[in-house]
Amino acid sequence: MDRPLSERRRRPLPQRPVRLGVVVAVSAALLAGCSGSPGAGTTSSDSPQATSSSAPTGATSPSPTPTPSPTPSPTPSPTPDPLELPRGGVELFPEYRLVGFSGHPYSAGLGRLGIGAIDERVAEIEALGAELAGGRTVMPVLELIAVVVQAAPGDDGAYRTRTSDDIIGEYLEAARRHDGMLLLNVQPGRAGMADEVRALEKWLVHPDVGVAIDPEWDITGEQLPGLAYGHTTGEEINEIAAYLDDLVTEKNLPQKPLIFHQVAPGVVSNVAAIQEYEGVEVIRSVDGIGAPHMKIETYNLLMKDLPPTVHAGFKLFFEEDVVLGPLMTPPEVLALVPRPEYILYE
């Protein structure tokens, strides 16, 4: 494949605004009345009752009308317990803090997750998680770039390449070895963001797989990746969240995280339109490279209009951040307001 364009991103942050068996109860109806001639029985022939109740010779008693049996109503099957998250329960927050690495095995330049053995990376996530827990249970996250933006258009002109099932399966197995979650990151290029998410459905029906989207690489037919920021809207995020919420309901899954990474204010518009979903937790992850004061400034700016339906996230870069200043420490990250619930390292 062509060299991933996102590997070559090396830009600082802008200083300024930049969710038994069925038991059938059958009622048997008893037939009322009795049959036989009125004269039969033990009453003596000189009894007044016997005389008065005599019937003409040859007369017969009417047959009783049977009571119709009621139509049986099946008892609904009870709803099975939902599948659980890797470390228990069905809701992400406030039990968990998500801590993860992003990347792809195509290139170390795409992030820490693609360097060396996956299990070693998860061990590093766990070590960082211990410092970032802040009173919560840490959920390790492997954010694999499942749709990688490209500098060349490719055969379909979409400027993106889809990661193979073999690679996705390998990372899902690794996440499961450590009771962690796999997030599939989408950099759609000129393809439709929602279409690329739906194309991953064979993985999204699992209880330990979520979605991250990268709107800066969501470009129009007139843009080229890397030369202009892409863009998405609160309405498109709702479309993706509603799709995931339907999957959660249909497959009886625990909540799924839906992360949107945002490097600058103009990359995502109308965040206030994002709705609440029972099966999906939407997270705004503040992206971008810079010294601590630059990253904090952008974080504060993007958190000002954070709607109550959206959770906070924060992204750090092991190499690029230190070019302009030291890498923020876990205590500095936990001091952000609001405290991020998803902390990602690239």
Coordinates of C-alpha atoms in Angstrom, one line a residue:
M1 CA 0.0 0.0 0.0
D2 CA 1.0 3.6 -0.4
R3 CA 2.7 5.2 2.6
P4 CA -0.1 6.3 5.0
L5 CA -0.5 10.0 4.9
S6 CA -1.5 10.2 8.5
E7 CA 2.0 8.9 9.4
R8 CA 3.5 12.1 8.1
R9 CA 1.4 14.4 10.2
R10 CA 3.7 16.5 12.3
R11 CA 1.8 19.7 13.1
P12 CA 1.5 21.6 16.4
L13 CA -1.8 22.5 18.0
P14 CA -3.2 25.9 17.0
Q15 CA -2.5 28.4 19.7
R16 CA -6.0 29.9 19.2
P17 CA -9.4 28.2 18.5
V18 CA -8.2 25.8 16.3
R19 CA -25.0 4.2 24.1
L20 CA -39.2 -22.0 29.8
G21 CA -39.1 -22.6 26.9
V22 CA -42.5 -21.1 26.3
V23 CA -44.9 -22.3 28.9
V24 CA -48.5 -22.7 27.4
A25 CA -51.3 -22.7 30.0
V26 CA -54.1 -24.7 28.5
S27 CA -57.4 -24.5 30.5
A28 CA -59.6 -27.7 30.2
A29 CA -63.3 -26.9 30.1
L30 CA -65.6 -29.3 32.1
L31 CA -68.9 -30.2 30.5
A32 CA -71.8 -29.3 32.7
G33 CA -74.9 -31.4 33.3
C34 CA -75.6 -35.1 33.1
S35 CA -77.4 -37.4 30.7
G36 CA -80.0 -40.2 31.2
S37 CA -83.8 -40.5 31.6
P38 CA -85.4 -38.5 34.3
G39 CA -87.0 -41.7 35.8
A40 CA -83.7 -43.4 36.4
G41 CA -82.3 -43.4 40.0
T42 CA -83.4 -44.4 43.5
T43 CA -86.5 -42.3 43.9
S44 CA -89.6 -44.5 44.7
S45 CA -92.4 -44.7 42.3
D46 CA -94.8 -43.2 44.8
S47 CA -92.7 -40.1 45.5
P48 CA -94.4 -36.9 44.5
Q49 CA -91.2 -35.7 43.0
A50 CA -91.0 -38.8 40.9
T51 CA -94.5 -38.5 39.7
S52 CA -94.2 -34.8 38.8
S53 CA -90.9 -35.2 37.0
S54 CA -92.0 -38.1 34.8
A55 CA -91.4 -37.6 31.1
P56 CA -93.4 -38.9 28.2
T57 CA -92.3 -42.3 27.0
G58 CA -89.6 -42.0 24.4
A59 CA -88.5 -38.5 25.4
T60 CA -84.7 -37.9 25.7
S61 CA -82.8 -35.3 27.7
P62 CA -81.1 -32.5 25.7
S63 CA -77.3 -32.9 25.3
P64 CA -75.3 -30.3 27.3
T65 CA -73.5 -27.5 25.2
P66 CA -69.8 -27.9 25.7
T67 CA -67.9 -24.8 26.9
P68 CA -65.3 -23.7 24.4
S69 CA -61.7 -24.0 25.5
P70 CA -59.9 -20.7 25.7
T71 CA -57.2 -20.0 23.1
P72 CA -53.9 -20.6 24.9
S73 CA -51.7 -17.5 25.2
P74 CA -48.0 -18.3 25.1
T75 CA -45.9 -16.8 27.9
P76 CA -43.3 -14.5 26.4
S77 CA -39.7 -15.8 26.7
P78 CA -37.7 -13.8 29.2
T79 CA -35.1 -11.5 27.7
P80 CA -31.7 -13.1 28.1
D81 CA -29.1 -11.3 30.2
P82 CA -27.0 -9.0 27.9
L83 CA -23.4 -9.9 27.1
E84 CA -20.9 -8.1 29.3
L85 CA -17.9 -5.9 28.8
P86 CA -14.5 -7.6 29.0
R87 CA -14.1 -6.6 32.6
G88 CA -17.7 -7.0 33.6
G89 CA -20.9 -5.1 33.5
V90 CA -22.8 -3.6 30.6
E91 CA -22.2 0.2 31.1
L92 CA -18.9 1.9 30.5
F93 CA -19.2 4.9 32.8
P94 CA -18.7 5.8 35.6
E95 CA -17.1 2.4 36.3
Y96 CA -14.3 2.5 33.8
R97 CA -11.6 4.8 32.5
L98 CA -10.5 3.8 29.0
V99 CA -6.7 3.9 28.5
G100 CA -5.2 2.9 25.2
F101 CA -2.6 3.0 22.4
S102 CA -3.4 3.6 18.7
G103 CA -1.6 2.5 15.6
H104 CA -1.2 -0.1 12.9
P105 CA 1.3 -2.8 12.1
Y106 CA 1.9 -1.2 8.6
S107 CA 4.2 1.3 10.2
A108 CA 5.5 2.4 13.5
G109 CA 4.8 6.0 12.4
L110 CA 1.1 5.3 12.7
G111 CA 1.4 5.0 16.5
R112 CA 2.7 3.0 19.5
L113 CA 0.3 0.1 19.0
G114 CA 2.0 -0.9 15.8
I115 CA 5.5 -1.2 17.4
G116 CA 6.7 -4.7 18.4
A117 CA 4.7 -7.4 20.1
I118 CA 1.0 -6.5 20.8
D119 CA 1.1 -8.2 24.3
E120 CA 4.1 -6.0 25.3
R121 CA 2.1 -2.9 24.3
V122 CA -0.9 -4.0 26.4
A123 CA 1.5 -4.5 29.3
E124 CA 2.5 -0.8 28.9
I125 CA -1.1 0.2 28.7
E126 CA -1.8 -1.5 32.0
A127 CA 1.2 0.2 33.6
L128 CA 0.0 3.6 32.4
G129 CA -3.5 2.7 33.4
A130 CA -2.5 2.2 37.0
E131 CA -1.4 5.8 37.1
L132 CA -4.4 7.1 35.2
A133 CA -7.2 5.1 37.0
G134 CA -8.1 8.0 39.3
G135 CA -10.4 5.7 41.4
R136 CA -11.9 3.9 38.4
T137 CA -11.3 0.5 36.9
V138 CA -9.1 0.7 33.8
M139 CA -10.3 -0.8 30.6
P140 CA -7.3 -1.4 28.2
V141 CA -8.0 -0.2 24.7
L142 CA -6.3 -1.2 21.4
E143 CA -7.3 1.4 18.9
L144 CA -6.4 -0.1 15.6
I145 CA -6.6 2.0 12.5
A146 CA -9.0 -0.1 10.4
V147 CA -9.4 2.4 7.6
V148 CA -6.1 4.2 6.7
V149 CA -6.1 7.4 4.8
Q150 CA -3.8 7.4 1.7
A151 CA -2.0 10.1 -0.3
A152 CA -3.0 8.3 -3.6
P153 CA -6.6 7.9 -4.7
G154 CA -6.5 4.1 -5.2
D155 CA -8.6 2.2 -7.7
D156 CA -11.9 3.7 -6.3
G157 CA -10.6 7.2 -5.9
A158 CA -11.4 7.1 -2.1
Y159 CA -7.9 7.9 -0.8
R160 CA -8.2 5.1 1.8
T161 CA -7.2 1.5 2.4
R162 CA -9.2 -1.0 4.5
T163 CA -7.2 -3.1 6.9
S164 CA -7.4 -6.9 6.3
D165 CA -9.6 -9.2 8.4
D166 CA -6.5 -11.1 9.4
I167 CA -5.0 -8.1 11.1
I168 CA -8.2 -7.1 12.8
G169 CA -8.7 -10.6 14.0
E170 CA -5.2 -10.7 15.4
Y171 CA -5.7 -7.5 17.4
L172 CA -9.1 -8.7 18.6
E173 CA -7.6 -11.9 19.9
A174 CA -4.9 -9.8 21.7
A175 CA -7.5 -7.6 23.3
R176 CA -9.3 -10.7 24.6
R177 CA -6.2 -12.2 26.0
H178 CA -6.0 -9.2 28.3
D179 CA -9.7 -8.5 28.9
G180 CA -9.5 -5.3 26.9
M181 CA -11.4 -3.6 24.1
L182 CA -10.7 -3.2 20.4
L183 CA -11.6 0.1 18.8
L184 CA -11.7 0.3 15.1
N185 CA -10.5 3.7 13.9
V186 CA -11.8 5.1 10.6
Q187 CA -9.9 7.6 8.5
P188 CA -12.3 7.6 5.5
G189 CA -10.6 9.9 3.0
R190 CA -13.2 10.6 0.3
A191 CA -15.3 7.6 1.3
G192 CA -18.4 8.1 3.5
M193 CA -17.6 7.9 7.2
A194 CA -20.9 6.1 8.0
D195 CA -20.4 3.7 5.1
E196 CA -16.9 2.8 6.3
V197 CA -18.3 2.1 9.8
R198 CA -21.1 -0.1 8.5
A199 CA -18.5 -2.0 6.4
L200 CA -17.0 -3.2 9.8
E201 CA -20.3 -4.7 11.0
K202 CA -18.9 -8.3 11.1
W203 CA -16.6 -7.0 13.9
L204 CA -19.0 -4.6 15.6
V205 CA -21.5 -7.3 16.5
H206 CA -19.0 -8.5 19.2
P207 CA -19.4 -7.1 22.7
D208 CA -15.7 -6.0 23.0
V209 CA -15.4 -3.9 19.8
G210 CA -16.2 -0.2 19.4
V211 CA -15.5 2.6 17.0
A212 CA -13.3 5.7 16.7
I213 CA -13.6 8.1 13.9
D214 CA -11.1 10.7 12.6
P215 CA -12.9 13.6 11.0
E216 CA -9.8 15.4 10.0
W217 CA -9.4 12.8 7.3
D218 CA -13.0 13.0 6.2
I219 CA -12.5 15.0 3.1
T220 CA -14.7 16.1 0.2
G221 CA -14.3 15.3 -3.4
E222 CA -12.5 18.6 -3.9
Q223 CA -10.0 18.2 -1.1
L224 CA -6.8 16.3 -0.8
P225 CA -5.8 14.6 2.5
G226 CA -3.1 16.5 4.3
L227 CA -3.7 19.7 2.5
A228 CA -6.9 20.6 4.2
Y229 CA -8.7 19.4 7.3
G230 CA -11.7 17.2 6.8
H231 CA -15.0 17.7 8.6
T232 CA -17.9 16.0 10.1
T233 CA -21.1 17.1 11.9
G234 CA -23.1 16.3 15.0
E235 CA -25.7 14.9 12.7
E236 CA -23.3 12.4 11.1
I237 CA -22.1 11.3 14.5
N238 CA -25.8 10.8 15.4
E239 CA -26.2 8.6 12.3
I240 CA -23.3 6.4 13.3
A241 CA -24.3 6.3 17.0
A242 CA -27.9 5.3 16.1
Y243 CA -26.6 2.5 13.9
L244 CA -24.4 1.2 16.7
D245 CA -27.3 1.6 19.2
D246 CA -29.4 -0.6 17.0
L247 CA -26.7 -3.3 16.9
V248 CA -26.5 -3.2 20.7
T249 CA -30.2 -3.8 21.0
E250 CA -30.4 -6.4 18.3
K251 CA -27.5 -8.4 19.5
N252 CA -28.1 -7.9 23.2
L253 CA -24.6 -6.2 23.6
P254 CA -23.1 -4.1 26.4
Q255 CA -22.6 -0.4 25.7
K256 CA -20.2 0.6 22.9
P257 CA -17.8 3.5 22.9
L258 CA -18.0 5.9 19.9
I259 CA -15.0 8.2 19.9
F260 CA -14.6 11.2 17.6
H261 CA -11.1 12.7 17.6
Q262 CA -11.0 16.5 17.2
V263 CA -7.8 18.4 16.4
A264 CA -9.4 21.8 16.0
P265 CA -12.9 23.4 16.5
G266 CA -13.7 23.5 12.7
V267 CA -13.2 19.8 12.3
V268 CA -16.5 19.0 14.0
S269 CA -19.5 21.3 13.8
N270 CA -22.8 21.3 15.7
V271 CA -21.6 19.1 18.5
A272 CA -24.7 20.3 20.4
A273 CA -26.8 18.2 18.1
I274 CA -25.4 14.9 19.4
Q275 CA -28.1 12.9 21.1
E276 CA -28.1 10.4 24.0
Y277 CA -28.1 6.7 23.2
E278 CA -28.8 3.9 25.7
G279 CA -26.3 1.6 24.0
V280 CA -23.6 4.0 23.0
E281 CA -21.3 6.4 24.9
V282 CA -20.1 9.2 22.6
I283 CA -16.6 10.6 23.5
R284 CA -15.0 13.7 22.2
S285 CA -11.2 13.1 22.2
V286 CA -9.1 16.3 22.0
D287 CA -6.4 15.5 19.4
G288 CA -3.3 17.4 18.3
I289 CA 0.4 17.8 19.0
G290 CA 2.0 20.3 21.3
A291 CA 3.6 21.3 24.5
P292 CA 1.5 20.9 27.7
H293 CA 0.2 24.4 27.8
M294 CA -0.9 24.3 24.1
K295 CA -2.7 21.0 24.6
I296 CA -4.4 22.2 27.8
E297 CA -5.5 25.4 26.0
T298 CA -7.1 23.5 23.2
Y299 CA -8.7 21.0 25.6
N300 CA -10.3 23.9 27.6
L301 CA -11.5 25.5 24.4
L302 CA -13.2 22.3 23.1
M303 CA -14.7 21.4 26.5
K304 CA -16.5 24.7 26.8
D305 CA -19.3 23.6 24.5
L306 CA -19.3 19.9 25.5
P307 CA -22.9 18.8 25.7
P308 CA -24.1 16.6 28.5
T309 CA -24.6 13.7 26.0
V310 CA -20.8 13.6 25.3
H311 CA -17.9 12.4 27.4
A312 CA -14.4 13.9 27.5
G313 CA -11.3 12.3 26.0
F314 CA -7.7 13.3 25.5
K315 CA -4.9 12.2 23.2
L316 CA -1.1 12.3 23.7
F317 CA 1.8 11.6 21.4
F318 CA 4.9 9.8 22.7
E319 CA 7.3 11.4 20.2
E320 CA 5.7 14.5 18.6
D321 CA 4.6 16.1 21.9
V322 CA 8.1 16.1 23.4
V323 CA 9.5 18.0 20.4
L324 CA 7.6 21.1 21.7
G325 CA 7.6 20.3 25.4
P326 CA 7.6 17.4 27.8
L327 CA 5.0 14.7 27.6
M328 CA 2.2 15.5 30.0
T329 CA 2.3 13.3 33.1
P330 CA -0.6 11.2 34.3
P331 CA -1.3 13.6 37.2
E332 CA -1.4 16.5 34.7
V333 CA -3.8 14.6 32.5
L334 CA -6.1 13.8 35.5
A335 CA -6.0 17.5 36.5
L336 CA -7.8 18.4 33.3
V337 CA -11.4 19.6 33.8
P338 CA -13.5 17.7 33.0
R339 CA -11.3 14.7 33.8
P340 CA -11.0 12.7 30.5
E341 CA -12.7 9.3 30.5
Y342 CA -10.7 8.1 27.5
I343 CA -7.0 8.7 27.4
L344 CA -5.2 7.6 24.2
Y345 CA -1.5 7.6 23.4
E346 CA -0.1 7.6 19.9

